[in-house]
Coordinates of C-alpha atoms in Angstrom, one line a residue:
M692 CA -83.4 126.1 -6.3
E693 CA -79.8 126.7 -5.2
T694 CA -79.9 128.4 -2.1
R695 CA -76.6 129.6 -0.8
L696 CA -76.2 130.1 3.3
R697 CA -73.0 131.3 5.5
G698 CA -71.3 129.8 8.3
V699 CA -67.9 130.4 9.5
G700 CA -65.8 128.4 7.2
V701 CA -62.4 126.4 9.8
S702 CA -60.5 124.1 7.3
H703 CA -60.3 125.4 3.1
G704 CA -61.4 123.5 0.7
V705 CA -64.8 123.2 -1.6
A706 CA -67.0 120.2 -0.8
I707 CA -70.0 119.0 -2.4
G708 CA -71.8 115.9 -2.2
E709 CA -74.9 114.3 -0.3
V710 CA -76.1 115.4 3.5
R711 CA -75.8 112.6 6.3
H712 CA -77.0 113.8 9.7
M713 CA -75.2 112.7 12.9
G714 CA -77.0 109.8 15.1
T715 CA -79.4 111.9 17.4
A716 CA -78.0 111.5 21.4
V717 CA -78.5 109.0 23.7
L718 CA -82.1 108.9 25.4
E719 CA -82.8 110.4 29.4
P720 CA -82.9 106.9 31.1
P721 CA -86.7 106.0 33.1
A722 CA -86.3 108.0 37.1
K723 CA -87.5 104.6 38.7
Q724 CA -86.4 103.3 42.3
I725 CA -83.4 100.3 43.1
P726 CA -83.8 98.3 46.1
A727 CA -81.2 100.0 49.0
E728 CA -79.4 96.3 48.8
E729 CA -79.4 96.8 44.7
A730 CA -77.1 99.8 45.6
E731 CA -73.5 98.9 45.2
R732 CA -73.9 96.6 42.9
E733 CA -75.1 99.7 40.6
Q734 CA -72.6 101.6 41.5
G735 CA -69.8 98.7 40.4
R736 CA -71.7 98.7 36.4
A737 CA -71.2 102.4 37.1
R738 CA -67.4 102.6 37.4
Q739 CA -66.7 100.1 35.4
A740 CA -69.0 101.7 32.5
V741 CA -67.3 105.0 33.3
D742 CA -63.5 103.4 33.0
A743 CA -64.8 101.7 29.9
V744 CA -65.6 104.4 28.2
A745 CA -62.2 106.6 29.5
A746 CA -60.1 103.5 27.9
D747 CA -61.8 103.8 24.8
L748 CA -61.2 108.1 24.1
I749 CA -57.2 107.0 25.5
A750 CA -57.3 104.2 22.9
R751 CA -59.4 106.3 20.0
G752 CA -56.0 109.2 20.6
N753 CA -53.5 106.7 20.4
L754 CA -55.8 105.3 17.1
A755 CA -55.9 109.6 15.9
G756 CA -52.6 110.8 17.4
G757 CA -51.2 114.4 17.2
E758 CA -53.3 116.8 18.5
A759 CA -56.4 114.5 18.8
Q760 CA -55.0 112.8 21.3
G761 CA -54.7 115.4 24.6
V762 CA -58.0 116.1 23.6
L763 CA -59.4 113.1 24.0
E764 CA -56.9 112.1 26.9
A765 CA -58.6 115.1 28.0
Q766 CA -62.0 114.3 28.2
A767 CA -61.0 110.6 29.5
M768 CA -60.1 112.1 32.4
M769 CA -63.2 113.8 32.7
A770 CA -65.3 110.7 32.8
Q771 CA -63.0 109.7 35.7
D772 CA -63.4 113.0 37.3
P773 CA -63.5 112.2 41.4
E774 CA -65.8 114.4 42.1
L775 CA -68.6 112.9 39.2
M776 CA -68.1 109.4 40.2
A777 CA -68.7 110.4 44.5
D778 CA -71.9 111.9 43.5
V779 CA -72.7 109.5 41.5
D780 CA -72.4 107.0 43.7
R781 CA -74.2 109.4 46.1
R782 CA -77.8 109.1 44.2
I783 CA -77.3 105.8 43.6
A784 CA -77.2 105.1 47.4
V785 CA -80.5 107.2 47.5
G786 CA -82.1 104.8 44.6
S787 CA -80.9 105.5 41.5
T788 CA -79.8 103.3 38.4
A789 CA -76.4 103.3 37.4
E790 CA -77.5 105.2 34.3
R791 CA -79.8 107.0 35.8
G792 CA -77.2 108.2 38.3
V793 CA -75.0 108.6 35.7
Y794 CA -77.3 111.3 34.0
D795 CA -78.8 113.1 37.0
A796 CA -74.4 114.1 37.7
F797 CA -73.4 114.7 35.1
A798 CA -76.8 116.8 34.4
S799 CA -75.5 118.9 37.7
Y800 CA -71.8 119.6 36.6
R801 CA -73.3 120.6 32.9
A802 CA -75.8 123.7 35.2
L803 CA -72.1 124.7 36.9
L804 CA -70.2 125.1 34.3
A805 CA -73.0 126.8 32.0
N806 CA -73.2 128.7 34.6
A807 CA -69.5 129.6 35.3
G808 CA -68.5 132.0 32.6
E809 CA -68.6 131.4 28.7
Y810 CA -65.2 129.8 28.5
L811 CA -65.9 126.7 31.1
A812 CA -69.4 126.8 29.2
G813 CA -67.8 125.7 25.8
R814 CA -67.0 122.5 27.0
V815 CA -70.2 121.1 27.7
A816 CA -70.4 119.7 24.4
D817 CA -67.1 117.6 25.2
L818 CA -69.6 116.7 28.9
D819 CA -72.6 116.0 27.4
D820 CA -70.7 113.6 24.6
V821 CA -68.6 111.5 27.6
R822 CA -72.3 111.7 29.4
N823 CA -73.9 109.5 26.2
R824 CA -70.6 107.4 25.9
I825 CA -71.4 106.4 29.3
V826 CA -75.0 106.0 29.5
A827 CA -74.7 103.9 26.2
R828 CA -72.7 101.3 27.0
L829 CA -75.1 101.0 30.7
L830 CA -78.1 100.9 28.5
G831 CA -76.4 98.7 26.2
V832 CA -77.4 100.5 23.6
P833 CA -74.9 101.5 20.2
M834 CA -73.2 105.2 21.0
P835 CA -75.0 107.2 18.0
G836 CA -72.1 108.4 15.9
V837 CA -70.8 109.0 12.2
P838 CA -73.3 107.4 10.3
D839 CA -73.0 104.4 7.8
S840 CA -72.3 104.9 4.4
D841 CA -70.6 102.9 1.6
E842 CA -71.0 106.3 -0.7
P843 CA -69.0 110.2 0.4
Y844 CA -71.5 112.2 2.1
V845 CA -70.8 115.7 3.7
L846 CA -72.0 115.1 7.9
I847 CA -74.0 117.3 9.4
A848 CA -73.8 117.9 13.2
R849 CA -75.2 120.0 16.2
D850 CA -71.6 119.9 17.2
L851 CA -69.0 117.5 16.7
A852 CA -67.2 115.7 19.3
P853 CA -63.8 115.2 19.9
A854 CA -63.8 111.4 19.5
D855 CA -66.0 111.4 16.8
T856 CA -64.2 114.0 14.9
A857 CA -60.6 112.3 14.8
L858 CA -61.1 109.1 13.7
L859 CA -63.4 111.1 10.7
D860 CA -62.6 108.6 8.1
P861 CA -61.4 111.6 4.6
A862 CA -62.8 109.1 1.7
L863 CA -65.7 109.3 3.1
V864 CA -66.5 112.3 5.0
L865 CA -65.8 115.0 2.3
G866 CA -66.9 117.9 4.4
F867 CA -68.5 119.1 7.3
V868 CA -71.2 121.3 9.0
T869 CA -72.0 121.8 12.2
E870 CA -74.8 124.7 13.9
E871 CA -72.7 125.1 17.2
G872 CA -68.8 125.8 17.0
G873 CA -66.6 128.0 16.9
P874 CA -63.1 128.5 14.2
T875 CA -61.3 127.6 17.3
S876 CA -63.3 125.0 18.5
H877 CA -62.1 121.2 18.6
S878 CA -63.7 120.3 15.8
A879 CA -62.0 123.5 13.8
I880 CA -58.9 123.2 14.7
L881 CA -59.0 118.3 14.1
A882 CA -61.0 119.6 9.9
R883 CA -58.2 121.8 9.6
A884 CA -55.3 118.5 11.0
L885 CA -57.3 116.6 8.7
G886 CA -57.4 118.2 5.5
V887 CA -61.5 118.3 5.9
P888 CA -63.9 121.7 4.7
A889 CA -65.7 122.4 7.3
V890 CA -68.2 125.1 8.4
V891 CA -69.5 125.9 12.0
A892 CA -72.0 127.8 13.6
L893 CA -74.2 127.9 10.9
P894 CA -78.4 128.0 12.0
G895 CA -80.4 125.8 10.7
A896 CA -78.4 123.7 9.8
Q897 CA -79.6 120.8 11.0
E898 CA -82.8 120.8 9.1
L899 CA -81.3 120.2 5.9
A900 CA -83.0 117.5 4.9
E901 CA -81.1 113.6 4.3
G902 CA -80.1 112.9 0.7
T903 CA -80.1 117.5 0.1
V904 CA -77.0 117.4 -2.2
I905 CA -75.2 120.6 -0.4
A906 CA -71.5 121.9 -1.3
V907 CA -69.4 123.3 1.8
D908 CA -66.9 125.9 1.1
G909 CA -64.6 125.2 4.4
S910 CA -62.9 128.5 2.5
T911 CA -65.6 131.9 2.6
G912 CA -68.2 129.6 4.6
D913 CA -70.0 129.7 2.1
I914 CA -72.9 126.5 2.2
F915 CA -75.0 126.1 -1.5
V916 CA -77.6 124.1 -0.8
E917 CA -78.6 121.9 -3.8
P918 CA -75.9 123.2 -6.0
G919 CA -77.1 123.3 -10.3
P920 CA -74.9 122.8 -13.3
K921 CA -72.9 126.5 -13.3
K922 CA -72.3 126.5 -9.7
R923 CA -70.9 123.2 -9.0
A924 CA -68.8 124.5 -12.1
E925 CA -67.8 126.7 -10.9
L926 CA -66.1 125.5 -7.4
E927 CA -64.6 122.3 -8.7
Q928 CA -63.0 125.0 -11.1
A929 CA -61.8 126.9 -8.2
A930 CA -60.7 124.4 -6.5
L931 CA -59.0 122.7 -9.0
A932 CA -57.3 126.1 -9.8
R933 CA -55.9 126.4 -6.3
K934 CA -55.0 123.0 -5.9
A935 CA -52.5 123.8 -9.5
T936 CA -51.6 127.1 -7.9
L937 CA -50.4 124.8 -4.7
S938 CA -48.4 122.2 -6.0
S939 CA -46.3 125.3 -8.0
S940 CA -45.2 127.3 -4.9
I941 CA -41.8 125.3 -2.8
G942 CA -39.9 126.7 -0.9
P943 CA -39.0 129.2 2.4
G944 CA -42.3 131.4 3.2
A945 CA -41.9 134.8 1.7
T946 CA -43.8 137.8 -0.4
S947 CA -43.6 138.4 -4.3
D948 CA -40.4 140.9 -4.1
G949 CA -38.8 138.6 -2.0
H950 CA -39.6 139.7 2.1
T951 CA -39.2 136.5 3.9
V952 CA -41.6 135.6 6.3
P953 CA -40.7 132.0 7.8
L954 CA -43.5 129.3 7.5
L955 CA -43.9 127.4 11.1
A956 CA -46.4 124.7 12.3
N957 CA -48.6 124.3 15.5
I958 CA -48.0 120.8 16.8
G959 CA -49.0 119.0 20.0
G960 CA -46.7 116.3 19.9
P961 CA -43.8 114.1 18.2
A962 CA -47.1 112.4 15.8
D963 CA -47.6 115.9 14.3
V964 CA -44.4 115.8 12.7
P965 CA -43.9 114.2 9.8
A966 CA -46.8 115.7 8.2
A967 CA -45.3 119.4 9.6
V968 CA -41.3 118.1 7.7
A969 CA -44.1 116.8 4.2
A970 CA -45.8 120.5 4.2
G971 CA -42.1 122.3 4.2
A972 CA -42.4 123.4 6.8
E973 CA -39.1 125.8 8.2
G974 CA -39.6 124.8 12.1
V975 CA -42.6 124.6 14.4
G976 CA -43.4 127.7 16.1
L977 CA -46.0 126.2 18.2
F978 CA -45.3 123.3 20.1
R979 CA -47.7 122.7 22.8
T980 CA -46.8 120.2 25.1
E981 CA -50.2 119.8 27.0
F982 CA -50.0 116.0 25.9
L983 CA -47.4 114.9 28.3
F984 CA -49.2 116.4 30.8
L985 CA -52.5 115.3 30.9
D986 CA -52.7 111.3 31.3
D987 CA -54.8 110.1 34.4
S988 CA -51.4 110.1 36.6
G989 CA -52.5 113.4 38.7
R990 CA -48.8 113.7 38.9
A991 CA -46.3 115.8 35.8
P992 CA -44.1 113.7 34.1
S993 CA -40.9 112.6 34.3
E994 CA -37.9 114.6 33.5
E995 CA -36.9 111.5 31.4
R996 CA -40.3 111.5 29.2
Q997 CA -40.0 115.3 28.9
I998 CA -36.2 114.9 27.7
E999 CA -37.4 111.7 25.2
A1000 CA -40.2 113.8 23.5
Y1001 CA -39.3 117.3 22.7
R1002 CA -35.7 115.4 21.7
T1003 CA -37.7 113.8 19.2
V1004 CA -39.4 116.7 18.1
L1005 CA -36.0 119.3 17.4
E1006 CA -34.3 116.4 15.8
A1007 CA -36.9 116.4 13.1
F1008 CA -35.7 119.6 12.6
P1009 CA -31.6 120.7 12.0
E1010 CA -30.8 124.1 11.3
G1011 CA -34.7 125.0 12.0
R1012 CA -36.3 127.1 15.0
V1013 CA -38.8 125.0 17.5
V1014 CA -40.4 127.3 19.9
V1015 CA -41.4 125.7 22.4
R1016 CA -45.0 126.4 24.5
V1017 CA -44.3 125.4 28.6
L1018 CA -47.5 124.0 29.8
D1019 CA -50.2 125.6 29.6
A1020 CA -52.2 124.5 32.3
G1021 CA -55.7 126.0 33.5
A1022 CA -59.5 126.7 32.2
D1023 CA -60.4 124.3 29.8
K1024 CA -56.9 122.1 30.3
P1025 CA -57.5 122.1 34.5
L1026 CA -54.8 119.5 36.0
A1027 CA -56.0 118.4 39.6
F1028 CA -52.0 118.6 40.9
L1029 CA -51.3 122.1 39.5
T1030 CA -54.6 124.3 38.5
P1031 CA -57.1 125.5 41.8
A1032 CA -60.9 123.2 42.0
D1033 CA -62.8 125.9 43.4
E1034 CA -62.2 129.2 40.8
P1035 CA -65.5 130.8 40.4
N1036 CA -64.2 131.5 35.9
P1037 CA -60.4 129.8 35.5
A1038 CA -60.2 131.5 32.3
L1039 CA -59.5 134.5 34.5
G1040 CA -57.2 133.2 37.4
V1041 CA -54.7 130.3 38.1
R1042 CA -53.5 129.5 34.4
G1043 CA -50.6 129.4 32.4
L1044 CA -47.6 130.8 33.2
R1045 CA -49.5 131.9 36.7
S1046 CA -50.3 127.9 37.7
L1047 CA -45.8 127.5 36.9
L1048 CA -45.4 130.4 39.0
D1049 CA -47.0 128.5 42.1
H1050 CA -45.2 125.2 41.0
P1051 CA -41.9 126.3 40.8
D1052 CA -40.7 122.3 40.6
V1053 CA -42.9 121.9 37.3
L1054 CA -42.3 124.4 35.8
R1055 CA -37.7 124.4 36.7
T1056 CA -37.9 120.0 35.6
Q1057 CA -39.6 121.4 32.5
L1058 CA -37.0 124.2 31.3
T1059 CA -34.4 121.3 32.4
A1060 CA -36.3 118.6 30.3
L1061 CA -35.5 121.4 27.0
A1062 CA -32.4 122.3 28.2
K1063 CA -30.8 118.6 28.3
A1064 CA -33.1 117.4 25.5
A1065 CA -31.5 120.4 22.5
Q1066 CA -28.0 119.4 24.1
G1067 CA -25.7 118.6 21.3
L1068 CA -28.1 119.2 18.7
P1069 CA -27.7 122.1 15.7
V1070 CA -31.8 123.3 16.1
H1071 CA -32.3 127.0 17.1
L1072 CA -34.1 125.9 20.6
E1073 CA -37.1 129.4 21.6
V1074 CA -39.2 129.1 25.2
M1075 CA -41.9 130.4 25.4
A1076 CA -44.5 131.7 29.0
P1077 CA -48.2 131.6 28.1
M1078 CA -50.3 134.2 29.3
V1079 CA -48.1 137.2 30.2
A1080 CA -49.7 139.6 31.7
D1081 CA -46.8 142.4 32.5
R1082 CA -43.2 142.5 32.5
T1083 CA -43.6 141.0 36.0
D1084 CA -44.4 138.1 34.5
A1085 CA -42.2 138.3 31.8
K1086 CA -38.9 138.6 34.3
A1087 CA -40.4 135.5 36.4
F1088 CA -40.1 133.1 33.4
A1089 CA -36.8 135.1 32.3
D1090 CA -35.6 134.4 34.8
A1091 CA -36.4 130.5 36.0
C1092 CA -35.2 130.2 32.3
R1093 CA -32.0 130.9 33.3
E1094 CA -31.7 129.3 36.6
A1095 CA -32.2 126.2 34.8
G1096 CA -29.3 127.2 32.2
L1097 CA -31.4 127.2 29.0
S1098 CA -29.4 128.8 26.7
A1099 CA -32.1 129.2 24.4
K1100 CA -33.8 132.1 23.6
F1101 CA -37.3 132.9 25.9
G1102 CA -40.4 134.5 24.9
A1103 CA -44.0 135.9 25.7
M1104 CA -46.8 135.5 24.3
V1105 CA -49.2 138.1 23.7
E1106 CA -52.8 136.5 24.9
I1107 CA -54.2 139.5 26.8
P1108 CA -54.6 142.7 25.7
S1109 CA -52.6 144.4 28.7
A1110 CA -49.0 142.4 27.2
A1111 CA -50.4 144.0 23.8
L1112 CA -49.8 147.3 24.5
R1113 CA -47.3 147.5 27.0
S1114 CA -45.0 145.2 24.0
R1115 CA -41.9 147.2 24.9
S1116 CA -41.6 147.0 28.3
I1117 CA -42.5 143.3 28.3
L1118 CA -39.6 143.2 25.9
Q1119 CA -36.9 144.9 27.8
E1120 CA -36.9 141.3 30.0
V1121 CA -37.2 138.9 26.8
E1122 CA -36.5 137.9 23.3
F1123 CA -39.5 137.8 20.8
L1124 CA -43.4 138.0 21.3
S1125 CA -45.9 135.2 19.9
L1126 CA -49.3 136.2 19.4
G1127 CA -52.2 133.4 20.2
T1128 CA -55.1 135.3 18.6
N1129 CA -57.4 132.6 19.4
D1130 CA -57.0 133.7 23.3
L1131 CA -56.0 137.4 22.3
A1132 CA -59.4 137.2 20.6
Q1133 CA -61.6 136.3 23.3
Y1134 CA -59.8 138.4 26.2
T1135 CA -60.2 141.5 24.1
F1136 CA -64.0 140.8 23.3
A1137 CA -65.2 138.6 26.4
A1138 CA -65.9 136.3 23.8
D1139 CA -65.4 132.0 24.2
R1140 CA -63.8 130.6 22.1
Q1141 CA -66.2 127.7 22.2
V1142 CA -69.6 129.7 21.6
G1143 CA -70.7 129.6 18.2
A1144 CA -73.2 132.1 19.6
V1145 CA -70.3 134.5 19.9
S1146 CA -68.2 133.2 17.5
R1147 CA -68.3 136.8 15.3
L1148 CA -66.2 138.5 18.0
Q1149 CA -63.6 135.8 17.3
D1150 CA -62.7 136.6 14.3
P1151 CA -59.4 137.4 13.9
W1152 CA -60.2 139.8 11.1
Q1153 CA -62.0 142.0 14.0
P1154 CA -60.4 145.6 13.5
A1155 CA -59.7 145.8 17.3
L1156 CA -57.7 142.6 17.2
L1157 CA -55.8 143.7 14.1
D1158 CA -55.5 147.2 15.9
L1159 CA -53.5 144.9 18.8
V1160 CA -51.3 143.1 16.6
A1161 CA -50.1 146.2 14.6
L1162 CA -49.3 147.8 18.6
S1163 CA -46.8 144.4 19.3
A1164 CA -45.5 144.3 15.7
E1165 CA -44.3 147.9 16.7
G1166 CA -42.7 147.4 19.5
A1167 CA -40.8 144.4 18.9
R1168 CA -39.5 146.4 16.0
A1169 CA -38.8 149.2 17.7
E1170 CA -37.1 146.9 20.2
G1171 CA -35.5 145.1 17.3
K1172 CA -36.8 141.8 18.4
S1173 CA -39.3 139.7 15.7
C1174 CA -43.0 138.9 16.5
G1175 CA -44.5 136.1 15.1
V1176 CA -48.4 134.6 15.6
C1177 CA -48.7 130.7 16.1
G1178 CA -52.9 131.5 16.6
E1179 CA -55.2 130.0 14.1
A1180 CA -55.3 133.3 12.2
A1181 CA -52.5 132.6 10.6
S1182 CA -54.0 129.5 8.3
D1183 CA -55.9 132.0 6.8
P1184 CA -54.1 132.4 3.5
L1185 CA -55.8 136.0 3.1
L1186 CA -55.2 137.2 6.8
A1187 CA -51.6 135.8 6.6
C1188 CA -50.4 138.6 3.7
V1189 CA -52.6 140.5 6.1
L1190 CA -50.4 139.8 8.6
T1191 CA -47.3 140.3 7.3
G1192 CA -48.5 144.2 6.2
L1193 CA -48.8 144.7 9.6
G1194 CA -44.7 143.3 10.7
V1195 CA -45.4 140.3 11.9
T1196 CA -42.4 138.2 11.1
S1197 CA -43.4 134.6 11.6
L1198 CA -46.4 133.1 10.3
S1199 CA -47.4 129.5 12.2
M1200 CA -50.2 127.1 11.8
G1201 CA -51.3 123.8 11.6
A1202 CA -49.5 121.8 8.6
A1203 CA -51.9 121.2 6.5
S1204 CA -53.0 125.8 6.0
I1205 CA -48.7 126.0 4.7
P1206 CA -49.8 125.7 1.0
Y1207 CA -52.3 127.9 1.1
V1208 CA -50.5 130.8 2.6
R1209 CA -47.0 130.2 1.4
S1210 CA -49.0 130.3 -2.4
A1211 CA -51.1 134.0 -1.4
L1212 CA -48.2 134.6 0.0
A1213 CA -45.9 134.7 -3.5
Q1214 CA -48.7 136.8 -5.2
H1215 CA -48.0 139.4 -3.2
T1216 CA -45.5 142.5 -2.7
L1217 CA -44.9 143.6 0.7
A1218 CA -46.1 147.1 0.0
Q1219 CA -49.2 145.0 -1.4
C1220 CA -49.8 143.2 2.5
E1221 CA -49.3 147.0 3.8
R1222 CA -51.7 148.5 2.0
A1223 CA -54.3 145.7 2.4
A1224 CA -53.3 145.8 6.5
A1225 CA -53.9 150.0 5.8
A1226 CA -57.5 148.9 5.4
A1227 CA -58.5 146.9 6.9
R1228 CA -57.9 148.7 10.4
A1229 CA -59.4 150.7 8.4
A1230 CA -62.4 149.1 9.1
D1231 CA -65.4 148.6 11.2
T1232 CA -66.3 145.3 11.3
A1233 CA -64.6 141.9 10.3
D1234 CA -66.7 141.4 6.7
E1235 CA -65.5 145.2 5.7
A1236 CA -61.9 144.7 6.6
R1237 CA -62.1 141.1 5.4
T1238 CA -64.0 142.9 2.0
A1239 CA -61.7 145.9 1.9
A1240 CA -57.7 143.9 2.7
R1241 CA -59.3 142.0 -0.7
A1242 CA -60.6 143.6 -2.8
V1243 CA -56.0 145.9 -2.2
L1244 CA -54.2 142.5 -2.7
S1245 CA -56.3 141.3 -6.5
G1246 CA -55.8 144.8 -7.4
E1247 CA -60.0 146.0 -7.5

């Protein structure tokens, strides 16, 4: 009998196939005591396993490239955390085996993360994956992971670690469904980059029996269990129609009546450039520069290394617009040389621009490298700061840009409600705004972007979030300046139309989403987008806002 379930759709497309489950977690190692004379040998075993796992994560990142590389390098740093390793050594010194010492040390750190506020609690899944890999190596058993199969399938898991998601083979994994996670989790972001349909935060996902045929609609979040012939034909026909529409949509982003909306790409480094160019991106709306800083050297990259990486990206978009976000460290991206290690809630502490202003040499080197990388190129370079709270922050960043000799435009990200509420004030110091809707939702609703239990509050259709977008866009329009969106909200074709109606002047997203958004905009006038935006803001819930906007744009 056909059954319909509803999760959170995070990656466009439809997948129909049999269920295959992710391998089960590593078993807890036995708690047996070792003689004191064996402690040094066990400590050596633990260090070797940790180093091997870190090396494997880095190798996986090199293979995957793009955004996945930075995520996996951050996991490698987690594996080799000095405080964690010191705890492992201490536990082994008082009688634990290497595997038990690792297991208990990670459990202790896990508890700290889980109780340190929801932002850090969202990193528990990444920590568990690192622990499992180390323990599996010490026990000499295979690491549970993506199942072996000769036939394509739909993958089901409690959650997917970045190391697994990054190397999924789209030829075999038709799509995936997870019980946990949220629309902005690492797995969701990587799924969009791979072009694999995905649904997260589906209650009871792991109860779907092995071999059950399901249909996954990554656009709507719908899961159809044992779909009948009529439903399968309906979904397949919709997928074909969508594909035909996408292939016919080319050129710059614009509404059907000619209102231009530049469609830009979010990239994590030079490896993401080919996909952005192939998708027809008109430039880069968010160049995350963290990939350069997340290595194991314990220090910031040299100016020369930064120049080389930045120039590779800038050269790919002659005459195009490239918006670079300076280093966004802190919270889930701690850097030993930059961010405090003892903050009770790092998400609300010294992160983003705050970290850089505390370390002006790091900011100065990055801005100087960007200035030199752009020399002689026709590209339109723009540089923006993360976590800008007010005009004082904006002025400090603008002053640093001028002191570094940067001739590019400089702007501020709107990720904190105060920045949206005081957008006109901030625009007295900078030349553009860029809305990071993921963090803006997180701080507006006090809802961690990585926690599935609060995913409804991370829904970018929440009317309160749309109100803040509208406030920012209105402030920019009043000052004669631009206001783009570079959060994942821009990757939703329907929401892209609403954002356009709210007055947003550009949209930036993962490269795989650009054709979908281009096609959706081309089917509606600016007036229709404005009516849809008004209808969405008049709603009380995210679901009602989505339904109201869809009704306006479909002419219902």
